Amino acid sequence: MHKPNLIDSMSERLYIFDTTLRDGEQVPGCQLNTVEKIQVAKQLETLGVDVIEAGFPISSPGDFNSVIEISKAVTWPTICALTRAVEKDIDVAAEALQYAKRKRIHTGIGTSESHIKYKFNATHEEIIERAVAAVKYAKKYVEDVEFYAEDAGRTDNEYLARVIEAVTKAGATVCNIPDTTGFRLPNEYNEKIKYLYEHVDAFAAGKSILSTHCHNDLGMATANTVAGVLGGARQVEVTINGIGERAGHTSLEEIAMIFKTHPDLGIETNINTTKIYPTSRMVSSLMNMPVQPNKAVVGRNAFAHSSGIHQDGVLKNTSTYEIMDPKAVGIDDNAIVLTARSGRAALKHRLNVNGIDIDGERLDKVYEEFLRLADRKKEVTDDDILVLAGGDRAQTHNVKLDYLQVTTGMGVRSVASIGLCIANEHFEAAASGNGPVDAAIKALKSIIKREMTLREFTIQAISKGSDDMGKVHMQVEHAGHVYYGFGANTDIVTASVEAYIDCINKFK
Ligand code: KIV
Ligand code: ZN
């Protein structure tokens, strides 16, 4: 019998299943297009993940297409597609996976009392039958079939073991035990995984492995995932920066660094940890999802010691207060800084280091933008160029900002005049407001006469100086929907208006 908390002296392999492009991408307003998804998938391959969950093919033509294109673009990781326990879903997933060199279908059904009763209006036995039928059906297409028991966190362990026993007998190679609502405590999740390991023969027999899938509603996702691994799970489902709906998911970087900094746990992953930071920056930039400054491993302050006592200790010997070397996660303080004198090759190299491979006309366009920025800013950082490389998304916008002029100051009312290009027609307006952003948005609204309300407005300077690029994230409500927008500029008022316009361009 496996002793889950006492791992043998030889390290055991933990498989990293990345769901940034499926569960992570469910964050409203953070959807990526296929080209961006391929970029992230290739970076995940460089990072060393074992499985990429590329999408839920039946859910939309976009998801279907992304699974096809990612399958073509990626070589080593297994490409996984999500389905419900429904034959049509599985047919479509199998079709989307046709080009994958290694493929997996991820099928499943809700197993908790509330799912059985309210979602399916079924009996416990019917759920087991549907689960088994789905796994058997998926096995017709692929050898590697993962089964998920949705809301397993709140499913009675004895019943869950019956479901899992049945699906492993039907051929499930991986059994995913999602804590869908992020409810379980770490000791409870550990016991659940241990219970399944001990009551379902396939795990000790090496015919199937258990997988964790922990949401972060109570801030316990990473702790629960570690508890699951200590309980016997050998796959973890994670996202870059812990992104995901609501409070997010277990973050890949935290799990990779936990097992790296605790070799005594005897768990090894295939993650090349020096690629963690560039991957985090890329995902944050493409999804317009800022990383909180105090985020473990990849936050701006994760390695910044500000208290005098800490600084003194770190200067004498880094191990005094640092348990990880920033270089081990790919943070390189000596990274080349680009300036107005840097050439195209240097820009291309830095973009490459950050996982962006561009050439030809697209590189020329980003280089032009880069030179404009370098004129305004002494040093251009990796974050800046990631924003520039993502900027071409605005090229397809219907509404574009032509110019913006604002007069503002203390003791006077701000006045803004704005020029917009809408479907190749030019419009101008002016307005006053109680600040420069207020005036500019009022002027904008006097041209775009639609019901819209600003719901959220976050300004973030990218790094240090007063000449820095500012990033603005906005949420605007229109006709019952909330739209997310992003803008980046050395002028924070312009960035704000760009973010508002980005929202408007997404209106349905
Ligand atoms: O959280 C969850 O239960 C899921 C499943 C669909 C795998 O994401
Ligand atoms: Zn999930």
Coordinates of C-alpha atoms and ligand atoms in Angstrom, one line a residue:
M1 CA 0.0 0.0 0.0
H2 CA 1.3 3.5 -0.9
K3 CA 2.2 5.7 2.0
P4 CA 1.1 9.1 0.7
N5 CA 2.9 11.3 3.1
L6 CA 6.2 9.3 3.1
I7 CA 7.5 9.5 -0.4
D8 CA 10.3 7.1 -1.2
S9 CA 13.9 8.2 -1.3
M10 CA 13.9 8.3 -5.1
S11 CA 12.1 11.4 -6.5
E12 CA 8.8 10.8 -8.1
R13 CA 7.6 12.6 -11.2
L14 CA 4.8 15.1 -10.9
Y15 CA 3.0 15.9 -14.2
I16 CA 2.1 19.5 -14.8
F17 CA -1.2 20.0 -16.6
D18 CA -1.6 23.6 -17.6
T19 CA -5.1 24.9 -18.1
T20 CA -4.3 28.6 -18.6
L21 CA -5.9 28.4 -22.1
R22 CA -9.1 26.7 -20.9
D23 CA -10.0 27.2 -17.2
G24 CA -7.7 30.2 -16.9
E25 CA -9.1 31.8 -20.0
Q26 CA -12.6 31.8 -18.6
V27 CA -11.9 35.1 -16.9
P28 CA -14.4 37.5 -18.4
G29 CA -12.7 39.9 -20.8
C30 CA -9.4 38.1 -20.9
Q31 CA -10.0 35.9 -23.9
L32 CA -7.2 35.4 -26.4
N33 CA -7.4 35.0 -30.1
T34 CA -5.9 31.9 -31.8
V35 CA -2.6 33.6 -32.6
E36 CA -2.2 34.7 -29.0
K37 CA -3.1 31.2 -27.8
I38 CA -0.4 29.6 -30.0
Q39 CA 2.1 32.1 -28.6
V40 CA 1.2 31.0 -25.1
A41 CA 1.2 27.3 -25.9
K42 CA 4.7 27.5 -27.5
Q43 CA 5.9 29.3 -24.4
L44 CA 4.3 26.6 -22.2
E45 CA 6.2 24.0 -24.2
T46 CA 9.5 25.9 -23.6
L47 CA 8.6 26.1 -19.9
G48 CA 8.3 22.3 -19.9
V49 CA 4.7 21.5 -19.0
D50 CA 3.5 18.0 -19.7
V51 CA -0.1 18.7 -20.8
I52 CA -1.7 21.7 -22.3
E53 CA -5.4 21.9 -22.0
A54 CA -6.0 23.9 -25.2
G55 CA -9.8 24.4 -25.0
F56 CA -13.3 23.1 -24.9
P57 CA -13.9 22.5 -28.7
I58 CA -17.7 22.2 -28.7
S59 CA -18.1 25.5 -26.8
S60 CA -17.3 27.7 -29.8
P61 CA -15.7 27.7 -33.3
G62 CA -12.9 29.8 -31.8
D63 CA -12.1 27.1 -29.2
F64 CA -12.3 24.4 -31.8
N65 CA -9.9 26.2 -34.1
S66 CA -7.5 27.0 -31.3
V67 CA -7.2 23.3 -30.4
I68 CA -6.5 22.5 -34.0
E69 CA -3.8 25.2 -34.4
I70 CA -2.2 24.5 -31.0
S71 CA -2.0 20.8 -31.9
K72 CA -0.1 21.8 -35.1
A73 CA 2.2 24.3 -33.4
V74 CA 3.3 22.2 -30.4
T75 CA 5.4 19.1 -30.4
W76 CA 6.2 17.7 -26.9
P77 CA 3.3 18.3 -24.5
T78 CA 0.2 16.3 -24.7
I79 CA -2.7 18.4 -26.1
C80 CA -5.9 18.0 -24.1
A81 CA -9.5 19.0 -25.0
L82 CA -12.3 19.3 -22.6
T83 CA -15.8 17.7 -23.1
R84 CA -18.9 17.0 -21.1
A85 CA -20.0 13.4 -20.8
V86 CA -21.8 13.8 -24.1
E87 CA -21.0 11.9 -27.3
K88 CA -21.3 14.9 -29.6
D89 CA -18.7 16.8 -27.4
I90 CA -16.3 13.9 -27.6
D91 CA -16.7 13.6 -31.4
V92 CA -15.9 17.3 -31.8
A93 CA -12.9 17.1 -29.3
A94 CA -11.5 14.1 -31.2
E95 CA -11.8 16.0 -34.5
A96 CA -10.1 19.1 -33.0
L97 CA -7.2 16.9 -31.7
Q98 CA -6.6 15.3 -35.1
Y99 CA -3.2 17.0 -35.6
A100 CA -1.9 16.6 -32.0
K101 CA 1.2 14.4 -31.7
R102 CA 0.1 13.3 -28.2
K103 CA -3.6 13.8 -27.4
R104 CA -5.9 13.4 -24.5
I105 CA -9.7 13.8 -24.1
H106 CA -10.8 15.2 -20.8
T107 CA -14.4 14.2 -20.1
G108 CA -16.5 14.1 -17.0
I109 CA -19.7 14.9 -15.1
G110 CA -20.8 16.4 -11.8
T111 CA -20.8 14.0 -8.9
S112 CA -21.8 16.1 -5.8
E113 CA -25.4 15.9 -4.4
S114 CA -26.3 19.3 -5.8
H115 CA -25.0 18.4 -9.3
I116 CA -26.8 15.1 -9.3
K117 CA -30.0 16.5 -8.1
Y118 CA -30.3 20.0 -9.6
K119 CA -28.0 19.9 -12.7
F120 CA -28.8 16.4 -13.9
N121 CA -32.0 15.4 -12.0
A122 CA -30.5 11.9 -12.1
T123 CA -29.8 9.0 -9.7
H124 CA -26.3 8.1 -8.4
E125 CA -26.3 5.0 -10.5
E126 CA -27.2 6.9 -13.7
I127 CA -24.3 9.3 -13.1
I128 CA -21.9 6.4 -12.9
E129 CA -23.4 4.9 -16.1
R130 CA -23.0 8.2 -17.9
A131 CA -19.4 8.6 -16.7
V132 CA -18.4 5.1 -17.8
A133 CA -20.1 5.5 -21.1
A134 CA -18.3 8.8 -21.8
V135 CA -14.9 7.3 -20.9
K136 CA -15.6 4.2 -23.1
Y137 CA -16.7 6.4 -26.0
A138 CA -13.6 8.7 -25.7
K139 CA -11.4 5.5 -25.7
K140 CA -12.6 4.8 -29.2
Y141 CA -10.7 7.9 -30.3
V142 CA -7.7 8.1 -28.0
E143 CA -5.8 5.9 -25.6
D144 CA -5.2 8.7 -23.1
V145 CA -8.6 9.6 -21.4
E146 CA -8.9 11.8 -18.3
F147 CA -12.1 11.8 -16.3
Y148 CA -13.2 14.7 -14.1
A149 CA -15.7 14.4 -11.3
E150 CA -17.0 18.0 -11.2
D151 CA -17.4 19.3 -7.6
A152 CA -15.5 16.3 -6.3
G153 CA -14.5 18.5 -3.4
R154 CA -18.1 18.4 -2.1
T155 CA -18.8 14.8 -3.2
D156 CA -19.0 12.1 -0.5
N157 CA -15.7 10.1 -0.6
E158 CA -17.4 6.7 -0.6
Y159 CA -19.6 7.5 -3.6
L160 CA -16.7 9.3 -5.3
A161 CA -14.6 6.1 -5.0
R162 CA -17.3 4.1 -6.7
V163 CA -17.4 6.6 -9.6
I164 CA -13.6 6.6 -9.9
E165 CA -13.4 2.8 -9.6
A166 CA -15.9 2.5 -12.5
V167 CA -14.2 5.0 -14.8
T168 CA -10.7 3.5 -14.2
K169 CA -12.1 0.1 -15.1
A170 CA -13.5 1.7 -18.3
G171 CA -10.0 2.9 -19.1
A172 CA -9.5 6.4 -17.6
T173 CA -5.7 7.0 -17.5
V174 CA -6.0 10.0 -15.3
C175 CA -8.7 10.9 -12.7
N176 CA -9.2 14.5 -11.9
I177 CA -10.6 15.4 -8.5
P178 CA -11.7 19.1 -8.8
D179 CA -12.4 21.2 -5.8
T180 CA -14.6 23.2 -8.2
T181 CA -15.8 25.7 -5.6
G182 CA -12.5 26.0 -3.7
F183 CA -14.2 24.9 -0.5
R184 CA -12.1 22.1 1.0
L185 CA -9.5 22.6 3.7
P186 CA -6.0 21.2 2.9
N187 CA -6.3 18.3 5.4
E188 CA -9.7 17.3 4.0
Y189 CA -8.4 17.4 0.4
N190 CA -5.4 15.4 1.4
E191 CA -7.7 12.8 3.0
K192 CA -9.9 12.7 -0.1
I193 CA -7.0 11.9 -2.4
K194 CA -5.5 9.4 0.0
Y195 CA -8.9 7.7 0.4
L196 CA -9.2 7.4 -3.4
Y197 CA -5.7 6.1 -3.7
E198 CA -6.3 3.5 -1.1
H199 CA -9.8 2.4 -2.3
V200 CA -9.3 2.3 -6.1
D201 CA -7.0 -0.4 -7.2
A202 CA -5.9 1.2 -10.5
F203 CA -3.7 3.8 -8.7
A204 CA -1.4 1.5 -6.8
A205 CA -1.4 -0.8 -9.8
G206 CA 0.0 2.1 -11.9
K207 CA -2.9 1.9 -14.4
S208 CA -4.2 5.4 -13.7
I209 CA -3.0 8.5 -11.8
L210 CA -4.9 11.0 -9.6
S211 CA -4.9 14.7 -10.5
T212 CA -5.6 17.7 -8.4
H213 CA -7.7 20.7 -9.7
C214 CA -8.1 23.3 -7.0
H215 CA -9.9 26.6 -7.3
N216 CA -8.9 29.5 -5.1
D217 CA -12.1 30.8 -3.7
L218 CA -10.8 30.7 -0.1
G219 CA -7.2 31.3 -1.0
M220 CA -6.3 27.6 -0.4
A221 CA -5.7 26.4 -4.0
T222 CA -2.0 26.0 -3.7
A223 CA -2.1 24.6 -0.2
N224 CA -4.8 22.1 -1.4
T225 CA -2.8 21.1 -4.4
V226 CA 0.3 20.4 -2.3
A227 CA -1.9 18.4 0.1
G228 CA -3.3 16.4 -2.8
V229 CA 0.2 15.6 -4.0
L230 CA 1.2 14.5 -0.5
G231 CA -1.9 12.4 -0.5
G232 CA -0.8 10.5 -3.7
A233 CA -1.8 12.7 -6.7
R234 CA 0.8 12.7 -9.5
Q235 CA -0.7 15.3 -11.8
V236 CA -1.6 18.9 -10.9
E237 CA -3.8 21.2 -12.9
V238 CA -2.6 24.8 -12.7
T239 CA -2.5 28.1 -14.5
I240 CA 0.1 30.7 -15.1
N241 CA -0.2 33.5 -12.5
G242 CA -3.1 31.5 -11.0
I243 CA -5.5 33.1 -13.4
G244 CA -9.0 31.8 -13.6
E245 CA -12.6 32.7 -13.0
R246 CA -13.5 34.2 -9.6
A247 CA -10.5 34.0 -7.3
G248 CA -8.6 31.9 -9.8
H249 CA -6.7 28.7 -9.8
T250 CA -3.6 27.0 -8.4
S251 CA -0.7 28.8 -9.9
L252 CA 1.9 26.8 -11.8
E253 CA 4.9 28.9 -10.6
E254 CA 4.0 28.4 -6.9
I255 CA 3.7 24.6 -7.3
A256 CA 7.0 24.3 -9.3
M257 CA 8.9 26.4 -6.8
I258 CA 7.4 24.7 -3.8
F259 CA 8.7 21.3 -4.9
K260 CA 12.0 22.7 -6.1
T261 CA 12.7 24.5 -2.8
H262 CA 11.6 21.4 -0.8
P263 CA 13.6 18.5 -2.4
D264 CA 13.0 16.5 0.8
L265 CA 9.4 16.0 -0.5
G266 CA 10.8 13.8 -3.2
I267 CA 8.7 15.3 -6.0
E268 CA 10.2 16.5 -9.3
T269 CA 8.6 18.3 -12.2
N270 CA 9.8 18.9 -15.7
I271 CA 9.5 22.7 -15.4
N272 CA 12.5 24.8 -16.5
T273 CA 12.0 27.3 -13.7
T274 CA 14.1 30.0 -15.4
K275 CA 11.3 30.3 -17.9
I276 CA 8.7 31.1 -15.2
Y277 CA 9.1 34.9 -15.1
P278 CA 9.0 35.5 -18.9
T279 CA 6.0 33.2 -19.2
S280 CA 4.2 35.1 -16.4
R281 CA 4.9 38.4 -18.1
M282 CA 3.7 37.1 -21.4
V283 CA 0.4 35.8 -20.1
S284 CA -0.2 38.9 -18.0
S285 CA 0.5 41.1 -21.0
L286 CA -1.6 39.2 -23.6
M287 CA -4.5 38.7 -21.2
N288 CA -4.3 42.3 -19.9
M289 CA -4.4 40.8 -16.4
P290 CA -2.0 42.6 -14.1
V291 CA -0.1 40.4 -11.6
Q292 CA -0.6 41.7 -8.0
P293 CA 2.7 43.1 -6.8
N294 CA 2.9 40.8 -3.8
K295 CA 2.1 37.6 -5.8
A296 CA 4.4 34.8 -4.7
V297 CA 7.2 34.0 -7.1
V298 CA 6.3 36.4 -9.9
G299 CA 5.0 39.6 -8.2
R300 CA 7.0 42.8 -8.7
N301 CA 7.8 42.8 -4.9
A302 CA 8.4 39.0 -4.6
F303 CA 12.2 39.6 -4.3
A304 CA 12.2 43.3 -3.2
H305 CA 13.5 43.7 0.3
S306 CA 12.6 47.1 1.6
S307 CA 13.1 46.9 5.4
G308 CA 16.6 48.0 6.5
I309 CA 17.1 44.9 8.5
H310 CA 16.3 42.6 5.5
Q311 CA 18.4 44.6 3.1
D312 CA 21.4 44.4 5.5
G313 CA 21.0 40.6 5.8
V314 CA 20.5 40.0 2.1
L315 CA 23.6 42.1 1.2
K316 CA 25.7 40.1 3.6
N317 CA 24.4 36.8 2.3
T318 CA 21.3 36.3 0.1
S319 CA 20.2 33.2 1.9
T320 CA 19.6 35.2 5.1
Y321 CA 16.1 36.2 3.8
E322 CA 15.8 34.7 0.4
I323 CA 14.7 31.1 -0.1
M324 CA 14.9 31.3 -3.9
D325 CA 17.4 32.9 -6.2
P326 CA 15.5 35.3 -8.4
K327 CA 17.6 34.0 -11.3
A328 CA 16.1 30.5 -10.7
V329 CA 12.7 31.9 -11.8
G330 CA 14.1 33.9 -14.7
I331 CA 14.3 37.3 -13.1
D332 CA 17.5 38.8 -14.3
D333 CA 18.4 42.2 -12.9
N334 CA 21.2 42.5 -15.5
A335 CA 18.9 42.0 -18.4
I336 CA 19.9 44.1 -21.4
V337 CA 18.0 47.4 -21.2
L338 CA 16.9 48.8 -24.6
T339 CA 17.4 52.5 -25.4
A340 CA 16.8 54.7 -28.5
R341 CA 20.2 53.5 -29.8
S342 CA 19.2 49.8 -29.8
G343 CA 18.7 48.2 -33.1
R344 CA 16.0 45.9 -34.5
A345 CA 18.1 42.8 -33.7
A346 CA 18.3 43.8 -30.0
L347 CA 14.6 44.3 -29.9
K348 CA 13.9 41.0 -31.7
H349 CA 16.2 39.3 -29.2
R350 CA 14.5 40.7 -26.1
L351 CA 11.1 39.8 -27.6
N352 CA 12.4 36.3 -28.3
V353 CA 13.6 35.9 -24.7
N354 CA 10.0 36.8 -23.7
G355 CA 8.6 34.2 -26.0
I356 CA 7.6 36.4 -28.9
D357 CA 8.9 35.5 -32.3
I358 CA 8.3 38.2 -34.8
D359 CA 9.9 39.1 -38.1
G360 CA 9.4 41.2 -41.2
E361 CA 6.7 43.8 -41.4
R362 CA 5.4 43.1 -37.9
L363 CA 8.9 43.6 -36.4
D364 CA 9.2 46.8 -38.4
K365 CA 6.0 48.1 -37.0
V366 CA 6.9 47.2 -33.4
Y367 CA 10.3 48.7 -33.9
E368 CA 8.8 52.0 -35.1
E369 CA 6.6 52.1 -32.0
F370 CA 9.7 51.2 -29.9
L371 CA 11.7 54.1 -31.3
R372 CA 8.8 56.5 -30.5
L373 CA 8.6 55.2 -27.0
A374 CA 12.4 55.3 -26.6
D375 CA 12.3 59.0 -27.5
R376 CA 10.1 59.6 -24.5
K377 CA 11.6 57.2 -22.1
K378 CA 15.3 56.7 -21.2
E379 CA 15.2 52.9 -20.8
V380 CA 12.7 50.6 -22.4
T381 CA 12.0 47.5 -20.4
D382 CA 10.7 44.0 -21.2
D383 CA 7.2 45.0 -19.9
D384 CA 7.2 47.9 -22.3
I385 CA 8.0 45.9 -25.4
L386 CA 5.5 43.2 -24.4
V387 CA 2.9 46.0 -24.4
L388 CA 4.1 47.3 -27.8
A389 CA 4.1 43.8 -29.3
G390 CA 0.5 43.4 -28.2
G391 CA -0.5 46.8 -29.5
D392 CA -1.3 45.7 -33.0
R393 CA -4.6 44.3 -31.7
A394 CA -5.8 47.9 -31.8
Q395 CA -5.2 48.0 -35.6
T396 CA -8.5 46.2 -36.2
H397 CA -10.5 48.5 -34.0
N398 CA -13.5 50.3 -35.6
V399 CA -13.2 53.3 -33.2
K400 CA -9.7 54.8 -33.0
L401 CA -8.2 57.7 -31.1
D402 CA -6.9 60.3 -33.5
Y403 CA -5.8 63.0 -31.0
L404 CA -6.3 64.1 -27.5
Q405 CA -5.5 67.4 -25.9
V406 CA -6.1 68.2 -22.2
T407 CA -5.6 71.3 -20.1
T408 CA -5.5 70.6 -16.5
G409 CA -4.1 71.9 -13.2
M410 CA -4.8 72.8 -9.6
G411 CA -7.7 75.2 -9.0
V412 CA -9.0 75.0 -12.6
R413 CA -11.5 72.8 -14.3
S414 CA -9.9 70.3 -16.8
V415 CA -10.9 70.7 -20.4
A416 CA -10.3 68.0 -23.1
S417 CA -10.7 68.0 -26.9
I418 CA -10.7 64.7 -28.7
G419 CA -10.6 63.5 -32.2
L420 CA -11.9 60.0 -33.1
C421 CA -11.9 58.0 -36.3
I422 CA -15.0 55.8 -36.6
A423 CA -15.1 53.6 -39.6
N424 CA -12.8 56.0 -41.4
E425 CA -14.9 59.1 -40.6
H426 CA -13.5 61.8 -38.4
F427 CA -15.3 63.2 -35.3
E428 CA -14.3 65.9 -32.8
A429 CA -15.7 67.0 -29.5
A430 CA -14.7 69.0 -26.3
A431 CA -15.8 68.8 -22.7
S432 CA -14.8 69.9 -19.3
G433 CA -14.7 67.7 -16.2
N434 CA -13.4 67.5 -12.6
G435 CA -10.1 66.0 -13.7
P436 CA -8.3 65.3 -17.0
V437 CA -9.7 61.7 -17.3
D438 CA -13.2 62.8 -16.5
A439 CA -13.0 65.6 -19.1
A440 CA -11.6 63.3 -21.8
I441 CA -14.2 60.6 -21.2
K442 CA -17.0 63.1 -21.2
A443 CA -15.8 64.4 -24.6
L444 CA -15.6 60.8 -25.8
K445 CA -19.1 60.1 -24.7
S446 CA -20.4 63.1 -26.5
I447 CA -19.3 61.4 -29.7
I448 CA -20.2 57.8 -28.9
K449 CA -23.8 58.4 -27.7
R450 CA -24.4 55.0 -26.1
E451 CA -25.5 54.0 -22.6
M452 CA -22.3 53.1 -20.9
T453 CA -21.0 53.2 -17.3
L454 CA -17.5 53.0 -16.0
R455 CA -17.4 50.2 -13.5
E456 CA -13.7 49.8 -12.7
F457 CA -10.6 51.8 -13.4
T458 CA -7.1 50.7 -12.5
I459 CA -3.9 52.6 -13.3
Q460 CA -0.6 50.8 -13.0
A461 CA 2.8 52.2 -13.7
I462 CA 4.8 49.4 -15.3
S463 CA 8.0 49.8 -13.3
K464 CA 9.9 52.8 -11.9
G465 CA 10.5 56.2 -13.4
S466 CA 8.2 59.2 -13.9
D467 CA 8.8 58.7 -17.7
D468 CA 7.3 55.2 -17.4
M469 CA 4.5 53.7 -19.4
G470 CA 1.2 53.6 -17.5
K471 CA -1.2 50.7 -18.0
V472 CA -4.9 51.2 -17.6
H473 CA -7.4 48.4 -17.1
M474 CA -11.1 49.4 -17.3
Q475 CA -14.5 47.7 -17.1
V476 CA -17.4 49.5 -18.8
E477 CA -21.0 48.3 -18.6
H478 CA -23.1 48.5 -21.7
A479 CA -26.5 46.9 -22.3
G480 CA -26.2 44.5 -19.4
H481 CA -22.7 43.3 -20.2
V482 CA -19.4 44.3 -18.7
Y483 CA -16.5 44.8 -21.2
Y484 CA -12.9 44.9 -20.3
G485 CA -10.5 47.3 -21.9
F486 CA -6.8 48.0 -21.8
G487 CA -4.6 51.0 -22.7
A488 CA -0.9 51.7 -22.3
N489 CA 0.9 55.0 -22.9
T490 CA 3.5 57.2 -21.2
D491 CA 0.6 59.6 -20.9
I492 CA -1.8 58.2 -18.4
V493 CA -4.8 60.2 -19.6
T494 CA -4.3 58.9 -23.2
A495 CA -3.9 55.4 -21.8
S496 CA -7.2 55.8 -19.9
V497 CA -9.0 57.0 -23.1
E498 CA -7.5 54.1 -25.1
A499 CA -8.7 51.6 -22.5
Y500 CA -12.2 53.1 -22.7
I501 CA -12.1 52.9 -26.5
D502 CA -10.9 49.3 -26.2
C503 CA -14.1 48.5 -24.3
I504 CA -16.3 50.3 -26.8
N505 CA -14.7 48.3 -29.7
K506 CA -15.9 45.1 -27.9
F507 CA -19.5 46.2 -27.6
K508 CA -21.9 43.7 -29.3
Ligands
KIV1 O1 -13.5 23.1 -11.8 C1 -13.9 22.2 -12.5 O2 -14.6 21.3 -11.9 C2 -13.5 22.0 -13.9 C3 -13.8 20.8 -14.6 C4 -14.7 21.1 -15.8 C5 -12.6 20.0 -14.9 O3 -12.9 22.9 -14.4
ZN2 ZN -12.0 24.3 -12.9

